[in-house]
C-alpha cells in the first residue's frame, strides 16, 4: 500500500514509521487522506481560518510590528494517540500532579521533604514564587493546583518525557476544545469511521472541580480575568461562557465583613470560588503589588480565613518553577512511594558550580532556560543560536547562574502538517490538562502545539507556534504502536 511521501526527517515521526510505513493507529486516517482531493483540503483549511477569525480565537504575540493579536495557526491534520499509550500518559500525569499537590501542602505546613534532605531549604524559601503568607493555611481537599498543565514531549527514540509543569494559570484548553469542534465541522465523516475520545465535556468537569473546592453545595463561582488586553482573554471569556459563570474583573469584586462580593444589577452577591487567571503579584494590592489595578483589595485576608477559594492557590508557582523541576521524581518517591511513570528531561542546575562549568563548556549544544521563564521567552536553543547569542547567554549565566537551568537539545517527535508545498513534518509537544478535586482527572488528549517553522523546536503560541487536534483512539484494532 502506498503512503504519504514526506521529506526525510531524523528522529521519531508520529504517523510514519522508519522505512516509510504507516503506524497502525494512523492507518484509518492515512487511508482516508490519500483519497482526498488536495484542492478540497485546501478549501477546508481556509474555511477553518475564516471561522476562527469570526469566533475571535486570537493570541497576543508580543513584539510583533504587525499588531498585538493574531490568529493561532491551526493545522487540520490531527495528532493521533492509541488508547494503550494514552493510558500510560494519563496515569503518569495524574501521578505527577498528585505528588506536586502533596509537595505544596507539605512546604506550607510541616516541610517534611526539607527535613528529610530531599530538597535544599534555600531552593524553597529563596524562591521568588514561595509565599510566606500561605504558611499553615489549610485548603479544601489539600489541593493547591486544581487546574494543571503537564507539557510532554517525545524524543527521537519515541520515549516520553515531561518538559515542564504548569500549576499557576495554565492556558490553552479553549484551543483544545475549539480545535475538536472545527475538525468535527469540517470532517464529520472521520468521526463516524473511528471512535475518538471526546473532549467537549471539559468545561463541565472544570466547573465540577471548582465547585468541589467550596465548603457548601451550589457555590457561586466566577472567573477573574485581567481584562481584554491579556493574551489569553479569549480563553477566559470562552471558559466562563461554557461553564455558565460570570466573567469578572477586579473592579467587579469587593471585600466586606470578611467575604468577597460581586457587583450585580440586583445588588451584591457573595462569591465562593474564584477561578483566577491573574498572577499572585496582582491579586491584592494590599498584600502584594500596591500598584495593581487588576486585583481585589483585601482578597488575601478573606482567602486566609477560608471564606473564599482561589483556584489555583496562592503560592503554587514554587511547584512549577524550573529550579524545582529536577526534584519532582523524588517528590513522587517521597510522597507516593512510587517510581515515576513519566521521566524528567536530564537537567543541569546552573546554581551548582559543577553543573555551571559543564553548561558553559557545552552551550552550543544545550537549551538554557530562565527558571521563572514562560512562553518560550528568555531561553537559548544552542544548536539554532548565533555565536553572539551564545556569548550573550554565557555572560548572563556567569552574572546570575541561579536564574538558569540547562537541558540537552532533544529531537522532539514530528507530526505531518499541511504547508504550502503539500505535507511536511514539524516538531510538536502535548499539554494534557489535569483537574484535581475529590478525584484527579484528565480529559483524553490535550493541546498539541506545533513549531510551524521547519526545523524549529519552539512550539509556544506566543512565539508563533500553531496547534492541531489531538485524537485519543478508544481501543480497537488500531491500538498498537
PDB file of C-alpha atoms in Angstrom, residues 50-296:
ATOM      1  CA  UNK A  50     -12.290  32.102   8.429  1.00  0.00           C
ATOM      2  CA  UNK A  51     -14.325  30.500  11.219  1.00  0.00           C
ATOM      3  CA  UNK A  52     -11.601  31.071  13.796  1.00  0.00           C
ATOM      4  CA  UNK A  53     -11.458  34.725  12.755  1.00  0.00           C
ATOM      5  CA  UNK A  54     -15.217  35.026  13.196  1.00  0.00           C
ATOM      6  CA  UNK A  55     -15.135  33.435  16.625  1.00  0.00           C
ATOM      7  CA  UNK A  56     -12.227  35.650  17.638  1.00  0.00           C
ATOM      8  CA  UNK A  57      -9.722  32.958  18.572  1.00  0.00           C
ATOM      9  CA  UNK A  58      -6.585  35.070  18.810  1.00  0.00           C
ATOM     10  CA  UNK A  59      -3.428  35.247  20.873  1.00  0.00           C
ATOM     11  CA  UNK A  60      -1.133  38.146  21.635  1.00  0.00           C
ATOM     12  CA  UNK A  61       2.353  37.793  20.170  1.00  0.00           C
ATOM     13  CA  UNK A  62       4.379  40.427  21.954  1.00  0.00           C
ATOM     14  CA  UNK A  63       6.975  42.245  19.907  1.00  0.00           C
ATOM     15  CA  UNK A  64       5.341  41.814  16.502  1.00  0.00           C
ATOM     16  CA  UNK A  65       5.187  45.024  14.497  1.00  0.00           C
ATOM     17  CA  UNK A  66       2.015  43.918  12.733  1.00  0.00           C
ATOM     18  CA  UNK A  67      -0.046  44.218  15.906  1.00  0.00           C
ATOM     19  CA  UNK A  68      -0.655  42.602  19.241  1.00  0.00           C
ATOM     20  CA  UNK A  69      -3.202  39.999  18.166  1.00  0.00           C
ATOM     21  CA  UNK A  70      -3.151  37.306  15.529  1.00  0.00           C
ATOM     22  CA  UNK A  71      -4.796  34.023  14.720  1.00  0.00           C
ATOM     23  CA  UNK A  72      -3.087  30.941  16.106  1.00  0.00           C
ATOM     24  CA  UNK A  73      -2.221  28.713  13.123  1.00  0.00           C
ATOM     25  CA  UNK A  74      -4.432  25.627  13.147  1.00  0.00           C
ATOM     26  CA  UNK A  75      -3.397  22.506  11.270  1.00  0.00           C
ATOM     27  CA  UNK A  76      -6.185  20.183  10.118  1.00  0.00           C
ATOM     28  CA  UNK A  77      -4.067  17.038  10.160  1.00  0.00           C
ATOM     29  CA  UNK A  78      -4.711  15.516  13.614  1.00  0.00           C
ATOM     30  CA  UNK A  79      -2.232  14.072  16.039  1.00  0.00           C
ATOM     31  CA  UNK A  80      -3.406  10.526  16.874  1.00  0.00           C
ATOM     32  CA  UNK A  81      -2.579   8.652  20.099  1.00  0.00           C
ATOM     33  CA  UNK A  82      -3.579   4.989  20.604  1.00  0.00           C
ATOM     34  CA  UNK A  83      -5.582   4.108  23.734  1.00  0.00           C
ATOM     35  CA  UNK A  84      -2.850   1.994  25.300  1.00  0.00           C
ATOM     36  CA  UNK A  85      -0.318   4.802  25.013  1.00  0.00           C
ATOM     37  CA  UNK A  86      -2.765   7.365  26.348  1.00  0.00           C
ATOM     38  CA  UNK A  87      -3.453   5.179  29.387  1.00  0.00           C
ATOM     39  CA  UNK A  88       0.233   5.450  30.313  1.00  0.00           C
ATOM     40  CA  UNK A  89       0.338   9.219  29.782  1.00  0.00           C
ATOM     41  CA  UNK A  90      -2.859   9.745  31.777  1.00  0.00           C
ATOM     42  CA  UNK A  91      -1.604   7.654  34.687  1.00  0.00           C
ATOM     43  CA  UNK A  92       1.751   9.423  34.658  1.00  0.00           C
ATOM     44  CA  UNK A  93       0.234  12.916  34.542  1.00  0.00           C
ATOM     45  CA  UNK A  94      -2.116  12.136  37.444  1.00  0.00           C
ATOM     46  CA  UNK A  95       0.753  10.692  39.480  1.00  0.00           C
ATOM     47  CA  UNK A  96       2.858  13.788  38.894  1.00  0.00           C
ATOM     48  CA  UNK A  97       0.146  16.321  39.757  1.00  0.00           C
ATOM     49  CA  UNK A  98      -0.851  14.387  42.878  1.00  0.00           C
ATOM     50  CA  UNK A  99       2.764  14.491  44.063  1.00  0.00           C
ATOM     51  CA  UNK A 100       3.063  18.206  43.313  1.00  0.00           C
ATOM     52  CA  UNK A 101      -0.090  18.986  45.298  1.00  0.00           C
ATOM     53  CA  UNK A 102       1.279  16.989  48.232  1.00  0.00           C
ATOM     54  CA  UNK A 103       4.564  18.848  47.919  1.00  0.00           C
ATOM     55  CA  UNK A 104       2.851  22.242  48.004  1.00  0.00           C
ATOM     56  CA  UNK A 105       0.804  21.275  51.059  1.00  0.00           C
ATOM     57  CA  UNK A 106       3.959  19.998  52.762  1.00  0.00           C
ATOM     58  CA  UNK A 107       6.148  23.058  52.192  1.00  0.00           C
ATOM     59  CA  UNK A 108       3.407  25.326  53.525  1.00  0.00           C
ATOM     60  CA  UNK A 109       2.898  23.096  56.567  1.00  0.00           C
ATOM     61  CA  UNK A 110       5.286  20.541  58.119  1.00  0.00           C
ATOM     62  CA  UNK A 111       8.052  20.757  55.477  1.00  0.00           C
ATOM     63  CA  UNK A 112       8.897  17.081  55.803  1.00  0.00           C
ATOM     64  CA  UNK A 113      10.591  16.893  52.422  1.00  0.00           C
ATOM     65  CA  UNK A 114      13.036  19.581  53.553  1.00  0.00           C
ATOM     66  CA  UNK A 115      13.629  17.918  56.909  1.00  0.00           C
ATOM     67  CA  UNK A 116      14.357  14.658  55.084  1.00  0.00           C
ATOM     68  CA  UNK A 117      17.019  16.383  52.979  1.00  0.00           C
ATOM     69  CA  UNK A 118      15.326  15.700  49.643  1.00  0.00           C
ATOM     70  CA  UNK A 119      15.258  19.383  48.641  1.00  0.00           C
ATOM     71  CA  UNK A 120      17.576  22.109  49.986  1.00  0.00           C
ATOM     72  CA  UNK A 121      15.703  24.624  52.136  1.00  0.00           C
ATOM     73  CA  UNK A 122      17.104  27.560  50.152  1.00  0.00           C
ATOM     74  CA  UNK A 123      15.503  26.160  46.998  1.00  0.00           C
ATOM     75  CA  UNK A 124      12.119  26.712  48.617  1.00  0.00           C
ATOM     76  CA  UNK A 125      12.446  29.717  50.884  1.00  0.00           C
ATOM     77  CA  UNK A 126      14.712  31.607  48.488  1.00  0.00           C
ATOM     78  CA  UNK A 127      12.338  31.042  45.582  1.00  0.00           C
ATOM     79  CA  UNK A 128      10.501  34.171  44.459  1.00  0.00           C
ATOM     80  CA  UNK A 129       7.324  32.107  43.976  1.00  0.00           C
ATOM     81  CA  UNK A 130       7.247  30.947  47.604  1.00  0.00           C
ATOM     82  CA  UNK A 131       4.585  32.887  49.522  1.00  0.00           C
ATOM     83  CA  UNK A 132       5.156  33.064  53.316  1.00  0.00           C
ATOM     84  CA  UNK A 133       1.578  34.298  53.716  1.00  0.00           C
ATOM     85  CA  UNK A 134       0.409  30.761  52.812  1.00  0.00           C
ATOM     86  CA  UNK A 135       2.213  29.116  55.731  1.00  0.00           C
ATOM     87  CA  UNK A 136      -0.229  26.946  57.754  1.00  0.00           C
ATOM     88  CA  UNK A 137      -3.200  27.958  55.596  1.00  0.00           C
ATOM     89  CA  UNK A 138      -5.453  24.900  55.179  1.00  0.00           C
ATOM     90  CA  UNK A 139      -7.052  24.485  51.763  1.00  0.00           C
ATOM     91  CA  UNK A 140     -10.068  22.371  50.733  1.00  0.00           C
ATOM     92  CA  UNK A 141      -9.059  18.800  49.850  1.00  0.00           C
ATOM     93  CA  UNK A 142      -5.434  19.926  50.408  1.00  0.00           C
ATOM     94  CA  UNK A 143      -5.417  20.849  46.709  1.00  0.00           C
ATOM     95  CA  UNK A 144      -3.306  23.783  45.584  1.00  0.00           C
ATOM     96  CA  UNK A 145      -3.457  23.290  41.829  1.00  0.00           C
ATOM     97  CA  UNK A 146      -6.980  22.436  40.721  1.00  0.00           C
ATOM     98  CA  UNK A 147      -6.035  23.023  37.073  1.00  0.00           C
ATOM     99  CA  UNK A 148      -2.631  21.801  35.906  1.00  0.00           C
ATOM    100  CA  UNK A 149      -0.970  21.504  32.527  1.00  0.00           C
ATOM    101  CA  UNK A 150       1.799  18.930  32.058  1.00  0.00           C
ATOM    102  CA  UNK A 151       3.952  19.578  28.986  1.00  0.00           C
ATOM    103  CA  UNK A 152       5.039  16.301  27.398  1.00  0.00           C
ATOM    104  CA  UNK A 153       7.466  15.619  24.596  1.00  0.00           C
ATOM    105  CA  UNK A 154       8.577  12.508  22.779  1.00  0.00           C
ATOM    106  CA  UNK A 155      12.248  12.302  21.859  1.00  0.00           C
ATOM    107  CA  UNK A 156      13.906  10.973  18.732  1.00  0.00           C
ATOM    108  CA  UNK A 157      13.710   7.419  20.075  1.00  0.00           C
ATOM    109  CA  UNK A 158       9.983   7.638  20.761  1.00  0.00           C
ATOM    110  CA  UNK A 159      10.285   7.889  24.561  1.00  0.00           C
ATOM    111  CA  UNK A 160       8.041  10.276  26.504  1.00  0.00           C
ATOM    112  CA  UNK A 161       9.363  12.953  28.875  1.00  0.00           C
ATOM    113  CA  UNK A 162       7.873  15.733  30.974  1.00  0.00           C
ATOM    114  CA  UNK A 163       9.333  19.009  29.765  1.00  0.00           C
ATOM    115  CA  UNK A 164       7.730  21.206  32.414  1.00  0.00           C
ATOM    116  CA  UNK A 165       4.781  21.561  34.779  1.00  0.00           C
ATOM    117  CA  UNK A 166       2.242  24.408  34.745  1.00  0.00           C
ATOM    118  CA  UNK A 167       0.498  24.976  38.078  1.00  0.00           C
ATOM    119  CA  UNK A 168      -0.204  28.695  38.174  1.00  0.00           C
ATOM    120  CA  UNK A 169      -2.571  29.688  35.371  1.00  0.00           C
ATOM    121  CA  UNK A 170      -2.099  27.075  32.622  1.00  0.00           C
ATOM    122  CA  UNK A 171      -3.698  28.141  29.354  1.00  0.00           C
ATOM    123  CA  UNK A 172      -4.628  26.545  26.051  1.00  0.00           C
ATOM    124  CA  UNK A 173      -7.582  24.338  26.893  1.00  0.00           C
ATOM    125  CA  UNK A 174     -10.004  26.513  24.903  1.00  0.00           C
ATOM    126  CA  UNK A 175      -7.968  25.805  21.774  1.00  0.00           C
ATOM    127  CA  UNK A 176      -8.162  22.076  22.515  1.00  0.00           C
ATOM    128  CA  UNK A 177     -11.961  22.311  22.540  1.00  0.00           C
ATOM    129  CA  UNK A 178     -12.287  24.646  19.552  1.00  0.00           C
ATOM    130  CA  UNK A 179      -9.871  22.533  17.511  1.00  0.00           C
ATOM    131  CA  UNK A 180     -12.089  19.495  18.046  1.00  0.00           C
ATOM    132  CA  UNK A 181     -15.239  21.414  17.171  1.00  0.00           C
ATOM    133  CA  UNK A 182     -13.610  22.632  13.990  1.00  0.00           C
ATOM    134  CA  UNK A 183     -12.490  19.164  12.941  1.00  0.00           C
ATOM    135  CA  UNK A 184     -15.974  17.733  13.539  1.00  0.00           C
ATOM    136  CA  UNK A 185     -17.466  20.541  11.474  1.00  0.00           C
ATOM    137  CA  UNK A 186     -15.024  20.152   8.587  1.00  0.00           C
ATOM    138  CA  UNK A 187     -14.679  16.372   8.504  1.00  0.00           C
ATOM    139  CA  UNK A 188     -17.660  14.723  10.259  1.00  0.00           C
ATOM    140  CA  UNK A 189     -17.089  11.508   8.318  1.00  0.00           C
ATOM    141  CA  UNK A 190     -13.811  10.915  10.128  1.00  0.00           C
ATOM    142  CA  UNK A 191     -15.543  10.718  13.491  1.00  0.00           C
ATOM    143  CA  UNK A 192     -18.107   8.283  12.113  1.00  0.00           C
ATOM    144  CA  UNK A 193     -15.367   5.931  10.916  1.00  0.00           C
ATOM    145  CA  UNK A 194     -13.445   5.618  14.191  1.00  0.00           C
ATOM    146  CA  UNK A 195     -14.043   6.206  17.879  1.00  0.00           C
ATOM    147  CA  UNK A 196     -12.217   9.298  19.093  1.00  0.00           C
ATOM    148  CA  UNK A 197     -12.436  10.074  22.817  1.00  0.00           C
ATOM    149  CA  UNK A 198     -14.432  13.291  23.410  1.00  0.00           C
ATOM    150  CA  UNK A 199     -13.048  16.497  24.907  1.00  0.00           C
ATOM    151  CA  UNK A 200     -16.073  18.787  24.803  1.00  0.00           C
ATOM    152  CA  UNK A 201     -17.090  17.855  28.368  1.00  0.00           C
ATOM    153  CA  UNK A 202     -14.018  19.585  29.815  1.00  0.00           C
ATOM    154  CA  UNK A 203     -15.918  22.746  30.921  1.00  0.00           C
ATOM    155  CA  UNK A 204     -18.388  20.550  32.834  1.00  0.00           C
ATOM    156  CA  UNK A 205     -15.548  18.736  34.590  1.00  0.00           C
ATOM    157  CA  UNK A 206     -13.815  22.044  35.302  1.00  0.00           C
ATOM    158  CA  UNK A 207     -16.942  23.503  36.905  1.00  0.00           C
ATOM    159  CA  UNK A 208     -17.399  20.346  38.997  1.00  0.00           C
ATOM    160  CA  UNK A 209     -13.791  20.607  40.158  1.00  0.00           C
ATOM    161  CA  UNK A 210     -14.205  24.254  41.148  1.00  0.00           C
ATOM    162  CA  UNK A 211     -17.498  23.556  42.947  1.00  0.00           C
ATOM    163  CA  UNK A 212     -15.928  20.664  44.864  1.00  0.00           C
ATOM    164  CA  UNK A 213     -13.437  23.074  46.411  1.00  0.00           C
ATOM    165  CA  UNK A 214     -16.207  25.016  48.139  1.00  0.00           C
ATOM    166  CA  UNK A 215     -17.409  24.227  51.662  1.00  0.00           C
ATOM    167  CA  UNK A 216     -21.086  24.052  50.712  1.00  0.00           C
ATOM    168  CA  UNK A 217     -23.265  22.960  47.807  1.00  0.00           C
ATOM    169  CA  UNK A 218     -24.281  25.294  44.968  1.00  0.00           C
ATOM    170  CA  UNK A 219     -21.422  27.783  45.432  1.00  0.00           C
ATOM    171  CA  UNK A 220     -21.127  30.916  43.335  1.00  0.00           C
ATOM    172  CA  UNK A 221     -18.133  30.537  41.010  1.00  0.00           C
ATOM    173  CA  UNK A 222     -16.599  33.347  38.937  1.00  0.00           C
ATOM    174  CA  UNK A 223     -13.654  33.628  36.559  1.00  0.00           C
ATOM    175  CA  UNK A 224     -11.359  36.555  37.333  1.00  0.00           C
ATOM    176  CA  UNK A 225      -9.594  37.966  34.266  1.00  0.00           C
ATOM    177  CA  UNK A 226      -7.065  40.801  33.897  1.00  0.00           C
ATOM    178  CA  UNK A 227      -9.209  42.065  31.027  1.00  0.00           C
ATOM    179  CA  UNK A 228      -9.428  42.134  27.270  1.00  0.00           C
ATOM    180  CA  UNK A 229      -5.798  43.096  26.691  1.00  0.00           C
ATOM    181  CA  UNK A 230      -4.488  39.893  28.247  1.00  0.00           C
ATOM    182  CA  UNK A 231      -3.055  37.432  25.718  1.00  0.00           C
ATOM    183  CA  UNK A 232      -5.444  34.657  26.818  1.00  0.00           C
ATOM    184  CA  UNK A 233      -8.601  36.776  27.153  1.00  0.00           C
ATOM    185  CA  UNK A 234     -10.422  34.729  24.519  1.00  0.00           C
ATOM    186  CA  UNK A 235      -9.935  31.662  26.696  1.00  0.00           C
ATOM    187  CA  UNK A 236     -11.163  33.450  29.817  1.00  0.00           C
ATOM    188  CA  UNK A 237     -14.377  34.522  28.092  1.00  0.00           C
ATOM    189  CA  UNK A 238     -14.795  31.141  26.417  1.00  0.00           C
ATOM    190  CA  UNK A 239     -14.493  29.109  29.616  1.00  0.00           C
ATOM    191  CA  UNK A 240     -16.771  31.423  31.605  1.00  0.00           C
ATOM    192  CA  UNK A 241     -19.408  31.153  28.908  1.00  0.00           C
ATOM    193  CA  UNK A 242     -19.065  27.379  28.624  1.00  0.00           C
ATOM    194  CA  UNK A 243     -19.344  26.902  32.405  1.00  0.00           C
ATOM    195  CA  UNK A 244     -22.226  29.365  32.712  1.00  0.00           C
ATOM    196  CA  UNK A 245     -20.428  31.543  35.267  1.00  0.00           C
ATOM    197  CA  UNK A 246     -19.683  35.239  35.422  1.00  0.00           C
ATOM    198  CA  UNK A 247     -16.520  36.639  33.852  1.00  0.00           C
ATOM    199  CA  UNK A 248     -15.330  39.398  36.184  1.00  0.00           C
ATOM    200  CA  UNK A 249     -12.500  41.875  36.533  1.00  0.00           C
ATOM    201  CA  UNK A 250     -11.069  43.117  39.790  1.00  0.00           C
ATOM    202  CA  UNK A 251     -13.331  46.172  39.829  1.00  0.00           C
ATOM    203  CA  UNK A 252     -16.399  43.890  39.766  1.00  0.00           C
ATOM    204  CA  UNK A 253     -15.500  42.389  43.147  1.00  0.00           C
ATOM    205  CA  UNK A 254     -15.149  43.883  46.618  1.00  0.00           C
ATOM    206  CA  UNK A 255     -14.492  42.708  50.168  1.00  0.00           C
ATOM    207  CA  UNK A 256     -16.875  43.393  53.030  1.00  0.00           C
ATOM    208  CA  UNK A 257     -17.079  41.894  56.538  1.00  0.00           C
ATOM    209  CA  UNK A 258     -14.667  39.076  55.719  1.00  0.00           C
ATOM    210  CA  UNK A 259     -16.293  37.925  52.466  1.00  0.00           C
ATOM    211  CA  UNK A 260     -15.950  38.622  48.737  1.00  0.00           C
ATOM    212  CA  UNK A 261     -18.902  40.040  46.845  1.00  0.00           C
ATOM    213  CA  UNK A 262     -19.676  40.606  43.172  1.00  0.00           C
ATOM    214  CA  UNK A 263     -21.424  43.721  41.983  1.00  0.00           C
ATOM    215  CA  UNK A 264     -24.599  42.859  40.060  1.00  0.00           C
ATOM    216  CA  UNK A 265     -27.636  44.783  38.853  1.00  0.00           C
ATOM    217  CA  UNK A 266     -29.618  43.056  41.612  1.00  0.00           C
ATOM    218  CA  UNK A 267     -27.159  44.080  44.313  1.00  0.00           C
ATOM    219  CA  UNK A 268     -24.099  42.460  45.878  1.00  0.00           C
ATOM    220  CA  UNK A 269     -23.772  38.685  45.535  1.00  0.00           C
ATOM    221  CA  UNK A 270     -21.390  36.668  47.658  1.00  0.00           C
ATOM    222  CA  UNK A 271     -18.664  34.805  45.761  1.00  0.00           C
ATOM    223  CA  UNK A 272     -17.431  31.420  46.989  1.00  0.00           C
ATOM    224  CA  UNK A 273     -14.890  30.295  44.368  1.00  0.00           C
ATOM    225  CA  UNK A 274     -12.672  32.421  42.134  1.00  0.00           C
ATOM    226  CA  UNK A 275     -11.028  30.763  39.151  1.00  0.00           C
ATOM    227  CA  UNK A 276      -8.342  33.367  38.808  1.00  0.00           C
ATOM    228  CA  UNK A 277      -6.318  33.966  35.662  1.00  0.00           C
ATOM    229  CA  UNK A 278      -4.207  36.642  37.345  1.00  0.00           C
ATOM    230  CA  UNK A 279      -0.726  36.122  38.774  1.00  0.00           C
ATOM    231  CA  UNK A 280      -0.162  36.232  42.534  1.00  0.00           C
ATOM    232  CA  UNK A 281       1.535  39.634  42.432  1.00  0.00           C
ATOM    233  CA  UNK A 282      -1.572  41.350  41.067  1.00  0.00           C
ATOM    234  CA  UNK A 283      -4.301  39.650  43.121  1.00  0.00           C
ATOM    235  CA  UNK A 284      -4.474  42.041  46.071  1.00  0.00           C
ATOM    236  CA  UNK A 285      -2.829  45.489  46.167  1.00  0.00           C
ATOM    237  CA  UNK A 286      -2.956  45.446  49.967  1.00  0.00           C
ATOM    238  CA  UNK A 287      -0.871  42.263  50.159  1.00  0.00           C
ATOM    239  CA  UNK A 288       1.242  42.161  47.006  1.00  0.00           C
ATOM    240  CA  UNK A 289       1.932  44.854  44.412  1.00  0.00           C
ATOM    241  CA  UNK A 290       0.402  48.069  45.652  1.00  0.00           C
ATOM    242  CA  UNK A 291       0.169  49.446  42.115  1.00  0.00           C
ATOM    243  CA  UNK A 292      -2.013  46.604  40.852  1.00  0.00           C
ATOM    244  CA  UNK A 293      -5.304  47.733  39.322  1.00  0.00           C
ATOM    245  CA  UNK A 294      -6.250  44.153  38.412  1.00  0.00           C
ATOM    246  CA  UNK A 295      -6.910  42.604  41.802  1.00  0.00           C
ATOM    247  CA  UNK A 296      -9.259  42.995  44.756  1.00  0.00           C
TER     248      UNK A 296
END
